[in-house]
């Protein structure tokens, strides 16, 4: 008798603080939320609490276990510590409960888009979704780091930070967001969505992961856009150092996995459906 095969679709969402603006631009946001301007992250969080009835259903338990928190945090610090050459200003990443709760709220809405809009001015965001057998939270986190193979310095045109304005070619902005030197706080949530619209198709029982991080002052979107290309290149070099040009696999060892799709690629549903939200 064959062993039973369980199919589970999960969603993982993480938020972190001080992430690269090159990875944090999120043009696809929820159209159901009003365009409200805030001058600081605290007021944006307060607004989210007051307006949460628009997107949040009743929550009876946490959407991420203590063990998964530790695994995510340990993995982020592991890959950050293995960036070579090492960054002189690389900060140790810690868990942020406020970011985690915000990630819970959005993950529970099961929306395959960036949001909520009022927080995106201050926060960077990585998302991952998977359908099929679920074994470990790292199945949803490792694809972000796998983009290291597409990372080169200086920042290449085909590694586009403004997905989906350019919807083809490799991306590395999830990777740079993970290893940005001054990113020092992260909060994530994981949720099972029974019906989730992904690329126009309804995925059943999807695992959805969301990651959030706060942007540093220099990396905020508007000021960075005003900087000269030379200064932007200098900041990028300081915070996400060039990867070595030899033995790239030695940066971090990741067990072989199924092919990964990002929103920068046309989905091929003959592959095992894994997606990363850019």
Coordinates of C-alpha atoms in Angstrom, one line a residue, residues 19-224:
X19 CA 16.2 46.7 3.8
X20 CA 17.5 47.9 0.5
X21 CA 15.2 50.1 -1.4
X22 CA 16.2 48.2 -4.5
X23 CA 14.3 45.2 -3.1
X24 CA 11.5 47.0 -1.4
X25 CA 9.7 48.9 -4.2
X26 CA 6.2 47.4 -4.3
X27 CA 4.1 48.7 -7.2
X28 CA 1.4 46.1 -6.9
X29 CA -0.6 47.0 -3.8
X30 CA -4.2 46.5 -2.6
X31 CA -6.7 48.8 -4.3
X32 CA -9.1 48.4 -1.4
X33 CA -6.9 50.5 1.0
X34 CA -7.0 54.3 0.9
X35 CA -4.0 56.3 -0.1
X36 CA -3.1 57.8 3.3
X37 CA 0.2 59.7 3.9
X38 CA 2.2 59.1 7.1
X39 CA 5.4 60.7 8.4
X40 CA 6.5 57.8 10.6
X41 CA 6.1 54.1 10.9
X42 CA 4.4 54.3 14.3
X43 CA 1.5 56.3 12.9
X44 CA 1.3 53.9 9.9
X45 CA 1.0 50.9 12.3
X46 CA -1.6 52.8 14.3
X47 CA -3.7 53.4 11.2
X48 CA -3.4 49.7 10.3
X49 CA -4.8 48.8 13.7
X50 CA -7.7 51.2 13.4
X51 CA -8.5 50.1 9.8
X52 CA -7.8 46.4 10.2
X53 CA -11.4 45.5 9.8
X54 CA -11.0 46.0 6.1
X55 CA -8.6 43.1 5.7
X56 CA -8.4 41.0 8.9
X57 CA -10.6 38.2 9.9
X58 CA -10.9 36.9 13.5
X59 CA -7.5 35.5 14.6
X60 CA -7.5 32.9 17.3
X61 CA -3.9 31.8 17.2
X62 CA -0.5 32.8 16.0
X63 CA 0.3 31.9 12.4
X64 CA 4.0 31.0 13.0
X65 CA 5.5 28.7 15.6
X66 CA 8.3 29.5 18.0
X67 CA 10.4 26.9 16.2
X68 CA 9.7 28.5 12.8
X69 CA 10.7 31.9 14.1
X70 CA 14.0 30.6 15.3
X71 CA 14.6 28.7 12.0
X72 CA 13.9 31.8 9.9
X73 CA 16.0 34.1 12.1
X74 CA 18.9 31.6 12.2
X75 CA 18.9 31.2 8.4
X76 CA 18.9 34.9 7.8
X77 CA 21.9 35.5 10.1
X78 CA 23.6 32.4 8.6
X79 CA 23.5 33.7 5.0
X80 CA 24.2 37.3 6.1
X81 CA 27.3 36.0 7.9
X82 CA 28.5 34.2 4.9
X83 CA 28.4 37.1 2.5
X84 CA 31.9 37.4 1.0
X85 CA 33.9 39.6 1.3
X86 CA 32.3 40.3 4.7
X87 CA 30.5 43.6 5.3
X88 CA 32.1 45.8 8.0
X89 CA 28.7 47.2 9.0
X90 CA 26.7 43.9 8.8
X91 CA 24.2 43.9 11.7
X92 CA 22.9 41.0 13.6
X93 CA 19.2 40.4 12.8
X94 CA 16.6 40.0 15.5
X95 CA 12.9 39.1 15.6
X96 CA 10.4 42.0 15.8
X97 CA 7.0 41.2 17.2
X98 CA 5.3 44.3 15.8
X99 CA 6.4 43.4 12.3
X100 CA 5.3 39.8 12.8
X101 CA 1.8 40.8 13.8
X102 CA 1.5 43.1 10.8
X103 CA 2.7 40.2 8.6
X104 CA 0.0 38.0 10.3
X105 CA -2.8 40.5 9.4
X106 CA -1.9 40.6 5.7
X107 CA -1.1 36.9 5.4
X108 CA -4.6 36.1 6.8
X109 CA -6.1 38.1 4.0
X110 CA -4.6 35.6 1.5
X111 CA -4.0 38.3 -1.1
X112 CA -1.3 37.6 -3.7
X113 CA 0.0 41.2 -3.8
X114 CA 2.1 43.6 -1.7
X115 CA 0.5 45.5 1.1
X116 CA -1.0 47.1 3.1
X117 CA -0.2 50.2 1.1
X118 CA 0.2 52.5 4.1
X119 CA 3.1 50.5 5.5
X120 CA 5.0 50.0 2.2
X121 CA 6.6 53.5 2.5
X122 CA 8.5 52.3 5.5
X123 CA 8.8 48.5 5.1
X124 CA 10.4 46.1 2.7
X125 CA 8.5 42.9 1.9
X126 CA 9.3 39.4 0.7
X127 CA 6.6 36.8 0.0
X128 CA 6.6 33.2 -0.9
X129 CA 3.8 30.7 -1.8
X130 CA 3.9 27.0 -2.2
X131 CA 1.4 24.2 -3.0
X132 CA 2.1 20.6 -2.4
X133 CA 3.8 18.6 0.4
X134 CA 5.1 20.9 3.1
X135 CA 8.1 19.7 5.2
X136 CA 9.9 22.8 6.5
X137 CA 9.7 26.6 6.6
X138 CA 13.0 26.7 4.8
X139 CA 11.2 25.4 1.6
X140 CA 9.6 28.9 1.5
X141 CA 12.7 30.9 2.6
X142 CA 15.6 29.4 0.7
X143 CA 14.3 30.5 -2.8
X144 CA 14.9 34.1 -1.8
X145 CA 18.6 33.3 -1.1
X146 CA 18.8 31.2 -4.3
X147 CA 18.7 34.5 -6.2
X148 CA 22.4 34.9 -5.2
X149 CA 23.2 33.2 -8.5
X150 CA 21.7 36.2 -10.4
X151 CA 23.5 38.8 -8.2
X152 CA 26.4 40.7 -9.7
X153 CA 27.9 44.1 -9.0
X154 CA 27.3 46.7 -10.2
X155 CA 23.6 46.2 -10.2
X156 CA 22.7 44.7 -13.6
X157 CA 19.7 45.7 -15.8
X158 CA 18.3 42.2 -15.9
X159 CA 18.2 42.1 -12.1
X160 CA 15.3 44.5 -12.1
X161 CA 14.1 46.0 -8.7
X162 CA 10.8 47.2 -10.2
X163 CA 8.9 44.1 -10.9
X164 CA 6.3 43.8 -12.5
X165 CA 7.2 46.8 -14.7
X166 CA 9.7 44.4 -16.3
X167 CA 8.3 40.9 -16.1
X168 CA 11.0 38.7 -17.6
X169 CA 14.5 37.7 -16.7
X170 CA 16.2 36.9 -13.4
X171 CA 15.8 38.8 -10.2
X172 CA 17.9 39.1 -7.1
X173 CA 16.1 41.7 -5.0
X174 CA 14.8 39.2 -2.5
X175 CA 18.3 38.1 -1.9
X176 CA 19.7 41.6 -1.5
X177 CA 16.8 42.4 1.0
X178 CA 17.9 39.4 3.1
X179 CA 21.6 40.4 3.2
X180 CA 21.3 44.2 3.3
X181 CA 23.9 45.2 6.0
X182 CA 21.7 47.5 8.0
X183 CA 18.6 45.3 8.0
X184 CA 18.5 44.3 11.6
X185 CA 14.8 43.3 12.4
X186 CA 12.5 40.8 10.7
X187 CA 9.0 39.6 11.3
X188 CA 7.2 36.8 9.4
X189 CA 3.9 35.0 9.3
X190 CA 2.8 31.8 7.6
X191 CA -0.7 30.9 6.7
X192 CA -2.7 28.2 4.9
X193 CA -5.0 29.7 2.3
X194 CA -7.7 27.3 1.0
X195 CA -8.3 29.4 -2.2
X196 CA -5.7 31.9 -3.4
X197 CA -5.6 33.6 -6.8
X198 CA -2.0 33.3 -8.1
X199 CA -1.4 34.6 -11.6
X200 CA -5.0 34.4 -12.5
X201 CA -5.3 30.8 -11.3
X202 CA -6.9 29.6 -8.0
X203 CA -4.5 27.5 -5.9
X204 CA -6.1 25.2 -3.4
X205 CA -4.7 25.0 0.2
X206 CA -1.7 27.3 -0.5
X207 CA 1.2 27.9 2.0
X208 CA 1.8 31.6 2.1
X209 CA 4.9 33.2 3.8
X210 CA 5.3 37.0 4.2
X211 CA 8.4 38.7 5.4
X212 CA 8.6 42.4 6.4
X213 CA 11.5 44.7 7.2
X214 CA 11.9 48.4 8.0
X215 CA 13.9 50.5 5.6
X216 CA 16.9 52.5 6.8
X217 CA 16.8 56.3 6.5
X218 CA 19.2 56.4 3.5
X219 CA 17.4 53.6 1.8
X220 CA 13.9 55.2 1.8
X221 CA 12.5 55.3 -1.7
X222 CA 12.2 59.0 -2.5
X223 CA 15.7 60.1 -1.3
X224 CA 17.4 57.2 -3.1

